[in-house]
PDB file of C-alpha atoms in Angstrom:
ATOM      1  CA  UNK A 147     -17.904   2.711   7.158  1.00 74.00           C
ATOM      2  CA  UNK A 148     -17.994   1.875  11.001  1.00 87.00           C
ATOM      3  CA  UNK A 149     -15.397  -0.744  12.173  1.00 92.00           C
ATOM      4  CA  UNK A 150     -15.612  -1.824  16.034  1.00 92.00           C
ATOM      5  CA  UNK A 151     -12.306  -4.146  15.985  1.00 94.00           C
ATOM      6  CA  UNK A 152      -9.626  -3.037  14.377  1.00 95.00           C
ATOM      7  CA  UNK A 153      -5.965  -3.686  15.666  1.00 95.00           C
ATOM      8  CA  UNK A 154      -2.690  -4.659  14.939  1.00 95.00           C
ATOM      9  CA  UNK A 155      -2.653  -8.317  14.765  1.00 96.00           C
ATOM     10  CA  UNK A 156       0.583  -9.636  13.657  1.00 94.00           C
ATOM     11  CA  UNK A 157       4.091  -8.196  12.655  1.00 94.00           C
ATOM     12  CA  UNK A 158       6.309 -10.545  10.218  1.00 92.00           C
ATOM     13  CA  UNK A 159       9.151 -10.888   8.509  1.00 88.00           C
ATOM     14  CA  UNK A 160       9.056 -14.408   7.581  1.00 88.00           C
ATOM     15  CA  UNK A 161       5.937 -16.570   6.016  1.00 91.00           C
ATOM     16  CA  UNK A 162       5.486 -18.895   9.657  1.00 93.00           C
ATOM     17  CA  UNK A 163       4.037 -15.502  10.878  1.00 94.00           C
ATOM     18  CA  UNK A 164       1.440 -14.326   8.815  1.00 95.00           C
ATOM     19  CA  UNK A 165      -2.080 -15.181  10.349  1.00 96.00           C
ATOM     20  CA  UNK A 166      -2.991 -18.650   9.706  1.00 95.00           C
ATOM     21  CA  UNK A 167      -7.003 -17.577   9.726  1.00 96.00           C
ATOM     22  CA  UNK A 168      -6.817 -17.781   5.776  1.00 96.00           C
ATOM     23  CA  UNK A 169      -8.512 -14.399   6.166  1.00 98.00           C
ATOM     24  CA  UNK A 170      -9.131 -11.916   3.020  1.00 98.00           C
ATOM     25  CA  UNK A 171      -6.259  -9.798   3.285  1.00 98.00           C
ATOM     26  CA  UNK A 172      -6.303  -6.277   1.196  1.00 98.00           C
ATOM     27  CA  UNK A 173      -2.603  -4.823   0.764  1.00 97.00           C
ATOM     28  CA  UNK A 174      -1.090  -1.707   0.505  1.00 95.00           C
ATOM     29  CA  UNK A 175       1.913  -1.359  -1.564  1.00 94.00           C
ATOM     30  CA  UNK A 176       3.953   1.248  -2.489  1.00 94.00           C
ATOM     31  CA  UNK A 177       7.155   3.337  -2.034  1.00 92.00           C
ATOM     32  CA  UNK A 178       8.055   4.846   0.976  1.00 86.00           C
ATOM     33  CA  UNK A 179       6.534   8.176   2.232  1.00 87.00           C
ATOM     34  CA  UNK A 180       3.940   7.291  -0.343  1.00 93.00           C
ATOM     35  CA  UNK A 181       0.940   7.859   2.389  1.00 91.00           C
ATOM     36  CA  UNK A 182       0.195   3.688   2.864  1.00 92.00           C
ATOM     37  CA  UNK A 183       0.085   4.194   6.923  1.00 90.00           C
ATOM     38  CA  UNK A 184      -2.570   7.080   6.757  1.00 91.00           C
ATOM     39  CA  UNK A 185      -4.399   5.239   3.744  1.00 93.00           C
ATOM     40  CA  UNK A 186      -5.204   2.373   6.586  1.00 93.00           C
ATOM     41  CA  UNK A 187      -5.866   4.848   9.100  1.00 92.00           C
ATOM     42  CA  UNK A 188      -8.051   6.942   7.252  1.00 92.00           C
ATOM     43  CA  UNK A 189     -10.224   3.866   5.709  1.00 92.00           C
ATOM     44  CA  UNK A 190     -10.582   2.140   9.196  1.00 92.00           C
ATOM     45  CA  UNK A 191     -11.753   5.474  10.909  1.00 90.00           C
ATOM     46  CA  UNK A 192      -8.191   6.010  13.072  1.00 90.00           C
ATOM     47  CA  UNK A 193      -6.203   8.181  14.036  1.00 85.00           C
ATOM     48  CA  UNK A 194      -2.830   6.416  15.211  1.00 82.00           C
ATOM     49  CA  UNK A 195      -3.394   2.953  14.495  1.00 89.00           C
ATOM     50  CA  UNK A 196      -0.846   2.228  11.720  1.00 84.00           C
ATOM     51  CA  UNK A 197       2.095   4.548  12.425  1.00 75.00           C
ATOM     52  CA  UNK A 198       2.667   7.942  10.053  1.00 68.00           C
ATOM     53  CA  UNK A 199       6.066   9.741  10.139  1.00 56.00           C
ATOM     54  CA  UNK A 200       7.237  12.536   7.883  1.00 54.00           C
ATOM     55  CA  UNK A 201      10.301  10.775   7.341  1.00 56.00           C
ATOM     56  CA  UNK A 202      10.422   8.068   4.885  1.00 51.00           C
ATOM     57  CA  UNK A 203      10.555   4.373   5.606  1.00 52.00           C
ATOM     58  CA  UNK A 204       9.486   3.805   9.169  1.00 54.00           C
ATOM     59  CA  UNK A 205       7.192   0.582   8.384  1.00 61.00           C
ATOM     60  CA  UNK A 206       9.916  -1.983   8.060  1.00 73.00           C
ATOM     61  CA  UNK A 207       7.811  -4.317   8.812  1.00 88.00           C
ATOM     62  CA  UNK A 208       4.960  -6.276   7.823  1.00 93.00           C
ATOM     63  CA  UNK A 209       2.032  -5.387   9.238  1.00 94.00           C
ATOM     64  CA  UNK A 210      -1.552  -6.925   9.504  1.00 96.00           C
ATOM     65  CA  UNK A 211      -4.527  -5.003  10.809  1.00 96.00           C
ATOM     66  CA  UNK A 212      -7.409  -7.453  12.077  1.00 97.00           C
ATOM     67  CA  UNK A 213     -10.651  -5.613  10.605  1.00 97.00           C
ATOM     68  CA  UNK A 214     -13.878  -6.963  13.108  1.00 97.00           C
ATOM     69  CA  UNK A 215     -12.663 -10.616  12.284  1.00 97.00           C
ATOM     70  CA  UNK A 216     -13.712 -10.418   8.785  1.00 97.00           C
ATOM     71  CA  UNK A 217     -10.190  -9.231   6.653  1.00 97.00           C
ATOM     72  CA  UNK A 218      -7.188  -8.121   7.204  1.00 98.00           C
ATOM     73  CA  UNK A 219      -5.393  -4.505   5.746  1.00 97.00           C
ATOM     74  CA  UNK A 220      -1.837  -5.687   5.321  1.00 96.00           C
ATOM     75  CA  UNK A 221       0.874  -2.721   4.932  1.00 94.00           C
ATOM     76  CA  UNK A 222       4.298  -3.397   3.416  1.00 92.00           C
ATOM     77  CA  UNK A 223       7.394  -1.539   3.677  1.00 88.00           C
ATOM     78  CA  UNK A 224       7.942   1.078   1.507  1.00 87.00           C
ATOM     79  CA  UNK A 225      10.210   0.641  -1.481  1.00 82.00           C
ATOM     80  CA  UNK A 226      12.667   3.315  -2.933  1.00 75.00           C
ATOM     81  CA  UNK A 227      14.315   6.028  -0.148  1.00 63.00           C
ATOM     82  CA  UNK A 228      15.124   5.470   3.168  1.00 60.00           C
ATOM     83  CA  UNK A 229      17.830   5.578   5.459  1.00 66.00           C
ATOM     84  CA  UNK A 230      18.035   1.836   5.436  1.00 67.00           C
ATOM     85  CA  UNK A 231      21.565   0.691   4.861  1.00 76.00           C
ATOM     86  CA  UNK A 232      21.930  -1.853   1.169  1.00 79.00           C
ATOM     87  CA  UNK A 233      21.954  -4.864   3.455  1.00 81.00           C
ATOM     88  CA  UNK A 234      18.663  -3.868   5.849  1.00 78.00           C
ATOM     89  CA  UNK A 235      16.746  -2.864   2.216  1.00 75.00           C
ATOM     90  CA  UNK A 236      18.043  -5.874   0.944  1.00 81.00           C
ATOM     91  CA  UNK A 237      16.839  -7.816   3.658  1.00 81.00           C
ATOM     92  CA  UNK A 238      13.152  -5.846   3.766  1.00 79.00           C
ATOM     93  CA  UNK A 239      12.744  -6.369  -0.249  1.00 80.00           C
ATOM     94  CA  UNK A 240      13.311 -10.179   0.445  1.00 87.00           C
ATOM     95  CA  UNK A 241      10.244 -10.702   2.982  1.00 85.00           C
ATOM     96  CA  UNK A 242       8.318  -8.335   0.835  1.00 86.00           C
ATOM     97  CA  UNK A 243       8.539 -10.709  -2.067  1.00 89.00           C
ATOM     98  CA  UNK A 244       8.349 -13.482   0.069  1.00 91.00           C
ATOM     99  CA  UNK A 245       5.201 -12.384   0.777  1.00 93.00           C
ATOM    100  CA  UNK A 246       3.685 -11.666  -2.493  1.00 91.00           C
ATOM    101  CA  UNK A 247       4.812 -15.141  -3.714  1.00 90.00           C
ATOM    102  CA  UNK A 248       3.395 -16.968  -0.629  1.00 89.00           C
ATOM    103  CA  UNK A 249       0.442 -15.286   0.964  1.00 92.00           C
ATOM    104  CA  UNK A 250      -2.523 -16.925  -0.727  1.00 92.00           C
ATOM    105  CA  UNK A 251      -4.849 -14.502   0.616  1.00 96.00           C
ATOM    106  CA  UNK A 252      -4.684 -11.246  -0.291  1.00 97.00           C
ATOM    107  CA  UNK A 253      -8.273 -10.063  -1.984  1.00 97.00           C
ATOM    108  CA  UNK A 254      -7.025  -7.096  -3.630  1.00 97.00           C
ATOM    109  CA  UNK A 255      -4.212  -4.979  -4.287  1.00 97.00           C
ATOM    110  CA  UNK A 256      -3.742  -1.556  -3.433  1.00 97.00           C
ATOM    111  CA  UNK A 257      -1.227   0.126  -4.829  1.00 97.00           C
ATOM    112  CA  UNK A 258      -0.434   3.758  -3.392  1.00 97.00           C
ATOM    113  CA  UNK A 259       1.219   6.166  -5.962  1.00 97.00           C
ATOM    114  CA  UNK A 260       2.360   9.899  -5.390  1.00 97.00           C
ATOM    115  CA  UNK A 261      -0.553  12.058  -7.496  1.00 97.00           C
ATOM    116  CA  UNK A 262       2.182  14.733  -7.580  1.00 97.00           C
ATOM    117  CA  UNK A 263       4.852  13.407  -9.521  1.00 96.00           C
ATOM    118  CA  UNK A 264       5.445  10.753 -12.319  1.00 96.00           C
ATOM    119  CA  UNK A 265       6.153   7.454 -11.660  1.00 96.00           C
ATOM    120  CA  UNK A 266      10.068   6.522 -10.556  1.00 93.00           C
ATOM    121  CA  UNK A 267      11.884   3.585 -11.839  1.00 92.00           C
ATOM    122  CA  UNK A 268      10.793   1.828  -8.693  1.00 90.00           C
ATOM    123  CA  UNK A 269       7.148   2.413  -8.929  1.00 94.00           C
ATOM    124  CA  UNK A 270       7.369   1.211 -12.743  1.00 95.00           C
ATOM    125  CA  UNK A 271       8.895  -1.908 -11.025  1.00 92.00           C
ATOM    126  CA  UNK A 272       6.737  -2.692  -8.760  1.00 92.00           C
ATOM    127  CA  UNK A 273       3.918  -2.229 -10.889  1.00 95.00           C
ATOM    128  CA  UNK A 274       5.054  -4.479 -13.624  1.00 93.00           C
ATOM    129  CA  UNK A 275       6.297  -7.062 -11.214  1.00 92.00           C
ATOM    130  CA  UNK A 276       2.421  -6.958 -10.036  1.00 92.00           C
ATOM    131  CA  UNK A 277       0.981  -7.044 -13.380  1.00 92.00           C
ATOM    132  CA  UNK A 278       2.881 -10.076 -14.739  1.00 92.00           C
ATOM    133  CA  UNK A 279       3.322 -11.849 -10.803  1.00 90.00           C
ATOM    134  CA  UNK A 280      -0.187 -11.758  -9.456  1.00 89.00           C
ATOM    135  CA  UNK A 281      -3.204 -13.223 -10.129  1.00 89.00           C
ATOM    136  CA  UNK A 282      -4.991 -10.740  -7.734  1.00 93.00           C
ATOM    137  CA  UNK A 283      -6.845  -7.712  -8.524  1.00 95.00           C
ATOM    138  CA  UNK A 284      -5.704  -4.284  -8.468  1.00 96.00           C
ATOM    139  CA  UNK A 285      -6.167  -0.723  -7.860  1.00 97.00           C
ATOM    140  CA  UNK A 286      -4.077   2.125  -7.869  1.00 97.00           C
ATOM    141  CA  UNK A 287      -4.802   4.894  -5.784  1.00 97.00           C
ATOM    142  CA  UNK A 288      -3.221   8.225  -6.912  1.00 97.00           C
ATOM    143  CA  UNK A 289      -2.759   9.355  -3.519  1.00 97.00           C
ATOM    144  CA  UNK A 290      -1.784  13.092  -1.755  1.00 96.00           C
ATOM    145  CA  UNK A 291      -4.613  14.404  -3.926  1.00 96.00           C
ATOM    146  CA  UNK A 292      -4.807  17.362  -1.424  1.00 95.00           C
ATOM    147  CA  UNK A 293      -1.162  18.458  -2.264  1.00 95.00           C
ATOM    148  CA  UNK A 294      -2.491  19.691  -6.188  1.00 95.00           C
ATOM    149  CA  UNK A 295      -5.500  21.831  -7.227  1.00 95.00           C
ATOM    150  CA  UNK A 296      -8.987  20.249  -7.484  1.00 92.00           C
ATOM    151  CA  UNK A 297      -9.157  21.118 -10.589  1.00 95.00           C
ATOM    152  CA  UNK A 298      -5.899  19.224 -11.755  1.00 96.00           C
ATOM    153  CA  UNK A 299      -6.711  16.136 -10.187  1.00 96.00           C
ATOM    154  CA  UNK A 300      -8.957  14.196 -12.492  1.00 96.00           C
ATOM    155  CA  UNK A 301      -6.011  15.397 -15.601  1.00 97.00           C
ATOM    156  CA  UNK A 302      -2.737  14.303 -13.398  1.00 97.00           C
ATOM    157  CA  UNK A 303      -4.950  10.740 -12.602  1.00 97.00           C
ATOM    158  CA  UNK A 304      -5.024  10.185 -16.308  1.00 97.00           C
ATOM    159  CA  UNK A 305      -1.391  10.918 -16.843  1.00 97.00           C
ATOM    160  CA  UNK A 306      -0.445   8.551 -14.551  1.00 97.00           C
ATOM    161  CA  UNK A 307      -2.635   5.739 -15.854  1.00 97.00           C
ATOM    162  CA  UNK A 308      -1.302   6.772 -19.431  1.00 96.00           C
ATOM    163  CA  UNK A 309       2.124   6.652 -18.178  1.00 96.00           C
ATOM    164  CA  UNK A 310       1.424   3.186 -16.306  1.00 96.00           C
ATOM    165  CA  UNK A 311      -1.557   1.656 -17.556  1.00 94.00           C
ATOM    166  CA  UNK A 312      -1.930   2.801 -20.981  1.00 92.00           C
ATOM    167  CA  UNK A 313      -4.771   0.023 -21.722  1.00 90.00           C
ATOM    168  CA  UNK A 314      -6.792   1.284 -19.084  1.00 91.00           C
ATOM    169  CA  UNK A 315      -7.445  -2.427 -17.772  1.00 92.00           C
ATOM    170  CA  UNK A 316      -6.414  -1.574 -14.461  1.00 94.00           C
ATOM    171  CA  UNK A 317      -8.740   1.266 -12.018  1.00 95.00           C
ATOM    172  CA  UNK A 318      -6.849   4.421 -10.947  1.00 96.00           C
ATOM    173  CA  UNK A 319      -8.686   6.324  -8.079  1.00 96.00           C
ATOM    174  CA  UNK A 320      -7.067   9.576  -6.796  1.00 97.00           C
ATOM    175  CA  UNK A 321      -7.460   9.728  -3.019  1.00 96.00           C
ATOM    176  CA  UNK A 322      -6.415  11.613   0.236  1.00 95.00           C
ATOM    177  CA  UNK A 323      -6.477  10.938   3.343  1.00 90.00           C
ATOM    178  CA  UNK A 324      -6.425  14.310   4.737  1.00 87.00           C
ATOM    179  CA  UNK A 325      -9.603  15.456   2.818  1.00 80.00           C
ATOM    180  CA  UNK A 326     -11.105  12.110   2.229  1.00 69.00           C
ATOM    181  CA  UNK A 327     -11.056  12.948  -1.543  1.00 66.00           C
ATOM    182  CA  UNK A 328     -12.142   9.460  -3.382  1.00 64.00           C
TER     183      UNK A 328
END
């Protein structure tokens, strides 16, 4: 897909700054170092729009990406590791849920888990908490699928629904953003 507008539009931490356009806004969730930021920057055709780091837990904000006027790609913080004292996670899980209870926007779901390993405590969190607090659809996308053999990919995606979703009512996709696997 070709996008001629895409930037950053707003940054928030409380609900008085989210865009007030009422805008369909598709979100990325997931844990930190997950791959959200190149996710958004592979699917909007960029290179350094959203910012990537190899260490963990540099979004700490949230951030909405104004697609030609039509939708916005909204990227939370990551949950789980960072360097983030208690009080700042604390703090960043609070406008995070703030968000999900308030936005009354967002289109669709997207939440980013590691295709290399099984789902943590927090990603079985999260997911539950989106299951039984949203009434917006969702996909998971079993992302890094570069980091594992081509032909383990389509096996590891169904262990992870299995392990998540086990009656397959939700879509898992694996994806990477490095080799545009999808």
């Amino acid at each position: 897909m070709k996008f001629d507008k895409v930037e950053l539009a707003n940054v928030a931490i409380r609900t008085t700054q989210y865009p007030t356009d009422n805008k369909p806004e598709f979100l990325m969730l997931g844990r930190s170092n997950v791959g959200k930021s190149s996710f958004i920057n592979s699917m909007l055709n960029r290179k350094k729009l959203a910012r990537t780091s190899s260490e963990p837990g540099k979004t700490r904000l949230i951030n909405f990406y104004n697609v030609d006027d039509n939708f916005y790609f909204v990227d939370l913080p990551g949950y789980g590791y960072s360097k983030m004292s208690k009080q700042e996670q604390a703090k960043v899980g609070s406008f995070i849920e703030e968000y999900l209870v308030n936005s009354k926007n967002i289109a669709l779901i997207i939440f980013l888990i590691d295709i290399r390993h099984d789902p943590t405590e927090n990603d079985r969190l999260m997911y539950n908490y989106i299951v039984n607090n949203s009434n917006s659809p969702c996909i998971i996308l079993a992302n890094k699928a570069d980091k594992i053999a081509v032909t383990k990919v389509d096996a590891q995606v169904a262990n992870l629904q299995n392990q998540l979703n086990p009656l397959k009512d939700l879509l898992f996709l694996p994806y990477s953003s490095e080799r545009k696997i999808y």
